[in-house]
Amino acid sequence: LLVMMTPNIESGIAKFSGKRWVMYQRGCIEHLYYFSPRTVRQLLARAGFTTLRCRQWGWGGKYVDLDFIMTRLAFYQPKIFSALRAGLHKIGMSRWSLYADIGDNMVIVARKDEARA
């Protein structure tokens, strides 16, 4: 059984942001390749896996602190979100956390085909 989470290049935020999508901003530091649900299924099939689930909402989120959120949003509007980040630090709220799932990740569950194992 294989379970993985990876950015979804076809997510709404990826399409809306274009080349400014935060997943692109960090270059090859975080991700070397980007997939859509279709391309990840194709790749897994070629490797002998059957995709059981590919969820784009509800499984791909995580708890993040406000500092992380402001840092990521600063990729889109540096002046506004850098100022907000500084303000949150000043009043001691930068480490407050919340669950965030904006649908830009997908979680894939796949099983190795018995015949090809």
CSV table of N, CA and C in Angstrom, one decimal:
chain,number,residue,atom,x,y,z
A,1,LEU,N,0.9,-1.2,0.0
A,1,LEU,CA,0.0,0.0,0.0
A,1,LEU,C,0.9,1.2,0.0
A,2,LEU,N,0.6,2.2,-0.8
A,2,LEU,CA,1.3,3.4,-0.9
A,2,LEU,C,0.3,4.6,-0.6
A,3,VAL,N,0.7,5.4,0.3
A,3,VAL,CA,0.0,6.7,0.6
A,3,VAL,C,0.9,7.8,0.5
A,4,MET,N,0.5,8.8,-0.3
A,4,MET,CA,1.4,10.0,-0.5
A,4,MET,C,0.6,11.3,-0.7
A,5,MET,N,1.2,12.4,-0.3
A,5,MET,CA,0.6,13.7,-0.6
A,5,MET,C,1.5,14.5,-1.4
A,6,THR,N,1.0,15.2,-2.4
A,6,THR,CA,1.8,16.0,-3.3
A,6,THR,C,1.0,17.1,-3.8
A,7,PRO,N,1.6,18.2,-4.2
A,7,PRO,CA,0.8,19.3,-4.8
A,7,PRO,C,0.1,18.9,-6.0
A,8,ASN,N,-1.1,19.5,-6.2
A,8,ASN,CA,-2.0,19.3,-7.3
A,8,ASN,C,-1.9,20.5,-8.3
A,9,ILE,N,-1.2,20.3,-9.4
A,9,ILE,CA,-1.0,21.4,-10.3
A,9,ILE,C,-2.3,21.8,-11.0
A,10,GLU,N,-3.3,21.1,-10.9
A,10,GLU,CA,-4.6,21.5,-11.4
A,10,GLU,C,-5.6,22.0,-10.4
A,11,SER,N,-5.1,22.3,-9.2
A,11,SER,CA,-6.0,22.9,-8.1
A,11,SER,C,-6.4,24.3,-8.5
A,12,GLY,N,-7.5,24.7,-7.9
A,12,GLY,CA,-7.9,26.1,-8.2
A,12,GLY,C,-6.9,27.2,-7.9
A,13,ILE,N,-6.3,27.0,-6.8
A,13,ILE,CA,-5.3,28.0,-6.4
A,13,ILE,C,-4.1,28.0,-7.3
A,14,ALA,N,-3.7,26.9,-7.8
A,14,ALA,CA,-2.6,26.8,-8.8
A,14,ALA,C,-2.9,27.5,-10.1
A,15,LYS,N,-4.1,27.2,-10.5
A,15,LYS,CA,-4.6,27.8,-11.8
A,15,LYS,C,-4.7,29.4,-11.6
A,16,PHE,N,-5.3,29.8,-10.5
A,16,PHE,CA,-5.5,31.2,-10.2
A,16,PHE,C,-4.2,31.9,-10.1
A,17,SER,N,-3.2,31.3,-9.4
A,17,SER,CA,-1.9,32.0,-9.1
A,17,SER,C,-1.0,31.9,-10.3
A,18,GLY,N,-1.1,30.9,-11.2
A,18,GLY,CA,-0.2,30.8,-12.3
A,18,GLY,C,1.2,30.6,-11.9
A,19,LYS,N,2.2,31.3,-12.5
A,19,LYS,CA,3.6,31.1,-12.1
A,19,LYS,C,3.9,31.7,-10.7
A,20,ARG,N,3.0,32.4,-10.1
A,20,ARG,CA,3.2,32.9,-8.8
A,20,ARG,C,2.7,31.9,-7.7
A,21,TRP,N,2.2,30.7,-8.1
A,21,TRP,CA,1.8,29.7,-7.1
A,21,TRP,C,2.9,29.4,-6.1
A,22,VAL,N,2.6,29.4,-4.9
A,22,VAL,CA,3.6,29.3,-3.8
A,22,VAL,C,4.4,28.0,-4.0
A,23,MET,N,3.8,26.9,-4.5
A,23,MET,CA,4.5,25.7,-4.7
A,23,MET,C,5.7,25.8,-5.7
A,24,TYR,N,5.5,26.8,-6.6
A,24,TYR,CA,6.6,27.1,-7.6
A,24,TYR,C,7.7,28.0,-7.0
A,25,GLN,N,7.3,28.8,-6.0
A,25,GLN,CA,8.2,29.8,-5.5
A,25,GLN,C,9.5,29.3,-4.9
A,26,ARG,N,9.4,28.1,-4.4
A,26,ARG,CA,10.5,27.5,-3.7
A,26,ARG,C,11.4,26.7,-4.6
A,27,GLY,N,11.1,26.7,-5.8
A,27,GLY,CA,11.9,25.9,-6.8
A,27,GLY,C,12.1,24.5,-6.5
A,28,CYS,N,13.3,24.0,-6.7
A,28,CYS,CA,13.5,22.5,-6.4
A,28,CYS,C,13.8,22.2,-5.0
A,29,ILE,N,13.7,23.2,-4.1
A,29,ILE,CA,13.9,23.0,-2.7
A,29,ILE,C,12.9,22.0,-2.1
A,30,GLU,N,11.6,22.1,-2.6
A,30,GLU,CA,10.6,21.3,-2.0
A,30,GLU,C,10.1,20.2,-3.0
A,31,HIS,N,9.9,20.6,-4.3
A,31,HIS,CA,9.3,19.7,-5.3
A,31,HIS,C,10.1,19.8,-6.6
A,32,LEU,N,10.4,18.6,-7.1
A,32,LEU,CA,11.1,18.5,-8.4
A,32,LEU,C,10.1,18.4,-9.6
A,33,TYR,N,9.0,17.7,-9.3
A,33,TYR,CA,8.0,17.4,-10.3
A,33,TYR,C,6.6,17.8,-9.7
A,34,TYR,N,5.7,18.1,-10.6
A,34,TYR,CA,4.3,18.5,-10.2
A,34,TYR,C,3.4,17.6,-11.0
A,35,PHE,N,2.3,17.2,-10.3
A,35,PHE,CA,1.3,16.2,-10.9
A,35,PHE,C,-0.1,16.7,-10.8
A,36,SER,N,-0.9,16.2,-11.7
A,36,SER,CA,-2.4,16.4,-11.6
A,36,SER,C,-2.9,15.0,-11.2
A,37,PRO,N,-4.2,15.0,-10.8
A,37,PRO,CA,-4.7,13.6,-10.5
A,37,PRO,C,-4.5,12.6,-11.6
A,38,ARG,N,-4.7,13.1,-12.9
A,38,ARG,CA,-4.6,12.2,-14.0
A,38,ARG,C,-3.1,11.8,-14.2
A,39,THR,N,-2.2,12.7,-14.1
A,39,THR,CA,-0.8,12.2,-14.3
A,39,THR,C,-0.2,11.4,-13.2
A,40,VAL,N,-0.7,11.6,-12.0
A,40,VAL,CA,-0.2,10.8,-10.9
A,40,VAL,C,-0.8,9.4,-11.0
A,41,ARG,N,-2.0,9.3,-11.5
A,41,ARG,CA,-2.6,7.9,-11.7
A,41,ARG,C,-1.9,7.2,-12.8
A,42,GLN,N,-1.6,7.9,-13.9
A,42,GLN,CA,-0.8,7.3,-15.0
A,42,GLN,C,0.5,6.8,-14.6
A,43,LEU,N,1.2,7.6,-13.8
A,43,LEU,CA,2.6,7.2,-13.3
A,43,LEU,C,2.5,6.0,-12.4
A,44,LEU,N,1.5,6.0,-11.5
A,44,LEU,CA,1.3,4.8,-10.6
A,44,LEU,C,1.0,3.6,-11.4
A,45,ALA,N,0.1,3.7,-12.4
A,45,ALA,CA,-0.3,2.6,-13.3
A,45,ALA,C,0.9,2.0,-14.0
A,46,ARG,N,1.8,2.8,-14.5
A,46,ARG,CA,3.0,2.4,-15.2
A,46,ARG,C,4.0,1.7,-14.2
A,47,ALA,N,3.9,2.0,-12.9
A,47,ALA,CA,4.7,1.4,-11.9
A,47,ALA,C,4.1,0.2,-11.3
A,48,GLY,N,2.9,-0.2,-11.8
A,48,GLY,CA,2.2,-1.4,-11.3
A,48,GLY,C,1.3,-1.2,-10.1
A,49,PHE,N,0.8,0.0,-10.0
A,49,PHE,CA,-0.1,0.3,-8.9
A,49,PHE,C,-1.5,0.6,-9.4
A,50,THR,N,-2.5,0.3,-8.6
A,50,THR,CA,-3.9,0.7,-8.8
A,50,THR,C,-4.2,1.8,-7.8
A,51,THR,N,-4.7,2.9,-8.3
A,51,THR,CA,-5.1,4.0,-7.5
A,51,THR,C,-6.4,3.7,-6.8
A,52,LEU,N,-6.5,3.7,-5.5
A,52,LEU,CA,-7.7,3.4,-4.8
A,52,LEU,C,-8.4,4.7,-4.5
A,53,ARG,N,-7.7,5.8,-4.1
A,53,ARG,CA,-8.3,7.1,-3.8
A,53,ARG,C,-7.4,8.2,-4.2
A,54,CYS,N,-8.0,9.2,-4.7
A,54,CYS,CA,-7.2,10.5,-4.9
A,54,CYS,C,-8.1,11.6,-4.5
A,55,ARG,N,-7.8,12.1,-3.3
A,55,ARG,CA,-8.6,13.1,-2.6
A,55,ARG,C,-7.9,14.5,-2.8
A,56,GLN,N,-8.7,15.5,-3.2
A,56,GLN,CA,-8.1,16.8,-3.4
A,56,GLN,C,-8.6,17.7,-2.3
A,57,TRP,N,-9.6,17.3,-1.5
A,57,TRP,CA,-10.0,18.2,-0.4
A,57,TRP,C,-10.2,17.3,0.8
A,58,GLY,N,-9.9,17.8,2.0
A,58,GLY,CA,-10.3,17.1,3.2
A,58,GLY,C,-9.2,16.2,3.8
A,59,TRP,N,-8.2,15.8,3.0
A,59,TRP,CA,-7.1,15.0,3.5
A,59,TRP,C,-5.8,15.7,3.3
A,60,GLY,N,-5.7,16.7,2.5
A,60,GLY,CA,-4.4,17.3,2.2
A,60,GLY,C,-4.1,18.6,3.0
A,61,GLY,N,-4.9,18.9,4.1
A,61,GLY,CA,-4.6,20.0,4.9
A,61,GLY,C,-3.6,19.7,6.0
A,62,LYS,N,-3.3,20.7,6.8
A,62,LYS,CA,-2.4,20.5,8.0
A,62,LYS,C,-2.6,21.6,8.9
A,63,TYR,N,-2.2,21.4,10.1
A,63,TYR,CA,-2.2,22.5,11.1
A,63,TYR,C,-0.9,23.4,10.9
A,64,VAL,N,-1.2,24.7,10.7
A,64,VAL,CA,-0.1,25.6,10.5
A,64,VAL,C,-0.3,26.8,11.4
A,65,ASP,N,0.9,27.4,11.7
A,65,ASP,CA,0.7,28.6,12.6
A,65,ASP,C,0.6,29.9,11.7
A,66,LEU,N,0.1,30.9,12.3
A,66,LEU,CA,-0.2,32.2,11.5
A,66,LEU,C,1.1,32.7,10.9
A,67,ASP,N,2.2,32.5,11.5
A,67,ASP,CA,3.5,32.9,10.9
A,67,ASP,C,3.7,32.3,9.5
A,68,PHE,N,3.5,31.0,9.5
A,68,PHE,CA,3.6,30.2,8.2
A,68,PHE,C,2.7,30.7,7.2
A,69,ILE,N,1.4,31.0,7.6
A,69,ILE,CA,0.4,31.4,6.6
A,69,ILE,C,0.8,32.8,6.1
A,70,MET,N,1.2,33.7,6.9
A,70,MET,CA,1.6,35.0,6.5
A,70,MET,C,2.9,35.0,5.6
A,71,THR,N,3.8,34.1,5.9
A,71,THR,CA,5.0,33.9,5.1
A,71,THR,C,4.6,33.5,3.7
A,72,ARG,N,3.7,32.5,3.6
A,72,ARG,CA,3.3,32.0,2.3
A,72,ARG,C,2.5,33.0,1.5
A,73,LEU,N,1.6,33.7,2.2
A,73,LEU,CA,0.8,34.7,1.5
A,73,LEU,C,1.6,35.9,1.0
A,74,ALA,N,2.8,36.1,1.7
A,74,ALA,CA,3.7,37.2,1.3
A,74,ALA,C,4.3,37.0,-0.1
A,75,PHE,N,4.2,35.7,-0.6
A,75,PHE,CA,4.6,35.5,-2.0
A,75,PHE,C,3.7,36.2,-3.0
A,76,TYR,N,2.5,36.4,-2.6
A,76,TYR,CA,1.5,37.0,-3.5
A,76,TYR,C,1.4,38.5,-3.3
A,77,GLN,N,1.4,39.0,-2.0
A,77,GLN,CA,1.3,40.4,-1.7
A,77,GLN,C,2.4,40.7,-0.6
A,78,PRO,N,3.6,40.9,-0.9
A,78,PRO,CA,4.7,41.0,0.1
A,78,PRO,C,4.5,42.1,1.1
A,79,LYS,N,4.1,43.3,0.7
A,79,LYS,CA,4.0,44.4,1.6
A,79,LYS,C,2.9,44.2,2.7
A,80,ILE,N,1.7,43.8,2.2
A,80,ILE,CA,0.6,43.6,3.1
A,80,ILE,C,0.9,42.5,4.1
A,81,PHE,N,1.3,41.3,3.6
A,81,PHE,CA,1.4,40.1,4.5
A,81,PHE,C,2.7,40.2,5.4
A,82,SER,N,3.7,40.8,4.9
A,82,SER,CA,4.9,41.0,5.7
A,82,SER,C,4.6,41.9,6.9
A,83,ALA,N,3.8,42.9,6.6
A,83,ALA,CA,3.4,43.8,7.7
A,83,ALA,C,2.4,43.1,8.7
A,84,LEU,N,1.5,42.3,8.2
A,84,LEU,CA,0.6,41.6,9.1
A,84,LEU,C,1.4,40.6,9.9
A,85,ARG,N,2.4,39.9,9.3
A,85,ARG,CA,3.3,39.0,10.0
A,85,ARG,C,4.0,39.7,11.2
A,86,ALA,N,4.6,40.8,10.9
A,86,ALA,CA,5.3,41.6,11.9
A,86,ALA,C,4.3,42.0,13.1
A,87,GLY,N,3.1,42.4,12.7
A,87,GLY,CA,2.1,42.7,13.7
A,87,GLY,C,1.7,41.5,14.6
A,88,LEU,N,1.6,40.4,14.0
A,88,LEU,CA,1.3,39.1,14.7
A,88,LEU,C,2.4,38.8,15.7
A,89,HIS,N,3.6,38.9,15.3
A,89,HIS,CA,4.8,38.7,16.1
A,89,HIS,C,4.7,39.6,17.3
A,90,LYS,N,4.5,40.9,17.0
A,90,LYS,CA,4.5,41.9,18.1
A,90,LYS,C,3.4,41.7,19.2
A,91,ILE,N,2.2,41.2,18.8
A,91,ILE,CA,1.2,40.9,19.8
A,91,ILE,C,1.2,39.5,20.3
A,92,GLY,N,2.1,38.7,19.9
A,92,GLY,CA,2.3,37.3,20.4
A,92,GLY,C,1.3,36.3,19.8
A,93,MET,N,0.8,36.6,18.6
A,93,MET,CA,-0.1,35.6,18.0
A,93,MET,C,0.5,34.8,16.9
A,94,SER,N,1.7,35.0,16.5
A,94,SER,CA,2.3,34.4,15.4
A,94,SER,C,2.4,32.9,15.5
A,95,ARG,N,2.4,32.3,16.6
A,95,ARG,CA,2.4,30.8,16.8
A,95,ARG,C,1.0,30.2,17.0
A,96,TRP,N,0.0,31.0,16.9
A,96,TRP,CA,-1.4,30.4,17.0
A,96,TRP,C,-1.6,29.6,15.7
A,97,SER,N,-2.2,28.4,15.9
A,97,SER,CA,-2.3,27.5,14.8
A,97,SER,C,-3.8,27.3,14.4
A,98,LEU,N,-4.0,26.9,13.1
A,98,LEU,CA,-5.3,26.5,12.7
A,98,LEU,C,-5.1,25.5,11.6
A,99,TYR,N,-6.2,24.7,11.3
A,99,TYR,CA,-6.2,23.7,10.3
A,99,TYR,C,-6.5,24.4,8.9
A,100,ALA,N,-5.6,24.2,8.0
A,100,ALA,CA,-5.8,24.8,6.6
A,100,ALA,C,-5.8,23.8,5.5
A,101,ASP,N,-6.8,23.9,4.7
A,101,ASP,CA,-6.8,23.0,3.5
A,101,ASP,C,-7.4,23.8,2.4
A,102,ILE,N,-6.5,24.3,1.5
A,102,ILE,CA,-7.0,25.1,0.4
A,102,ILE,C,-7.1,24.3,-0.9
A,103,GLY,N,-6.9,23.0,-0.8
A,103,GLY,CA,-7.1,22.2,-1.9
A,103,GLY,C,-6.0,22.1,-2.9
A,104,ASP,N,-4.8,22.6,-2.5
A,104,ASP,CA,-3.7,22.6,-3.5
A,104,ASP,C,-2.9,21.3,-3.3
A,105,ASN,N,-3.2,20.5,-2.4
A,105,ASN,CA,-2.5,19.2,-2.3
A,105,ASN,C,-3.5,18.1,-2.6
A,106,MET,N,-3.0,17.0,-3.0
A,106,MET,CA,-3.9,15.8,-3.1
A,106,MET,C,-3.2,14.6,-2.4
A,107,VAL,N,-4.1,13.8,-1.8
A,107,VAL,CA,-3.6,12.6,-1.2
A,107,VAL,C,-4.0,11.4,-2.0
A,108,ILE,N,-3.0,10.5,-2.3
A,108,ILE,CA,-3.3,9.4,-3.1
A,108,ILE,C,-3.0,8.1,-2.3
A,109,VAL,N,-4.0,7.2,-2.5
A,109,VAL,CA,-3.8,5.9,-1.9
A,109,VAL,C,-3.8,4.9,-3.0
A,110,ALA,N,-2.8,4.0,-3.1
A,110,ALA,CA,-2.6,3.1,-4.2
A,110,ALA,C,-2.1,1.8,-3.7
A,111,ARG,N,-2.4,0.7,-4.4
A,111,ARG,CA,-2.0,-0.6,-4.0
A,111,ARG,C,-1.3,-1.3,-5.2
A,112,LYS,N,-0.2,-2.0,-4.8
A,112,LYS,CA,0.6,-2.7,-5.8
A,112,LYS,C,-0.2,-3.8,-6.4
A,113,ASP,N,-0.3,-3.9,-7.7
A,113,ASP,CA,-1.1,-4.9,-8.4
A,113,ASP,C,-0.5,-6.3,-8.1
A,114,GLU,N,-1.3,-7.2,-7.6
A,114,GLU,CA,-0.8,-8.6,-7.3
A,114,GLU,C,-0.1,-9.2,-8.4
A,115,ALA,N,-0.7,-9.1,-9.6
A,115,ALA,CA,-0.1,-9.8,-10.8
A,115,ALA,C,1.2,-9.3,-11.1
A,116,ARG,N,1.5,-8.0,-10.8
A,116,ARG,CA,2.8,-7.4,-11.1
A,116,ARG,C,3.8,-7.3,-9.9
A,117,ALA,N,3.4,-7.8,-8.8
A,117,ALA,CA,4.2,-7.7,-7.6
A,117,ALA,C,5.4,-8.6,-7.6
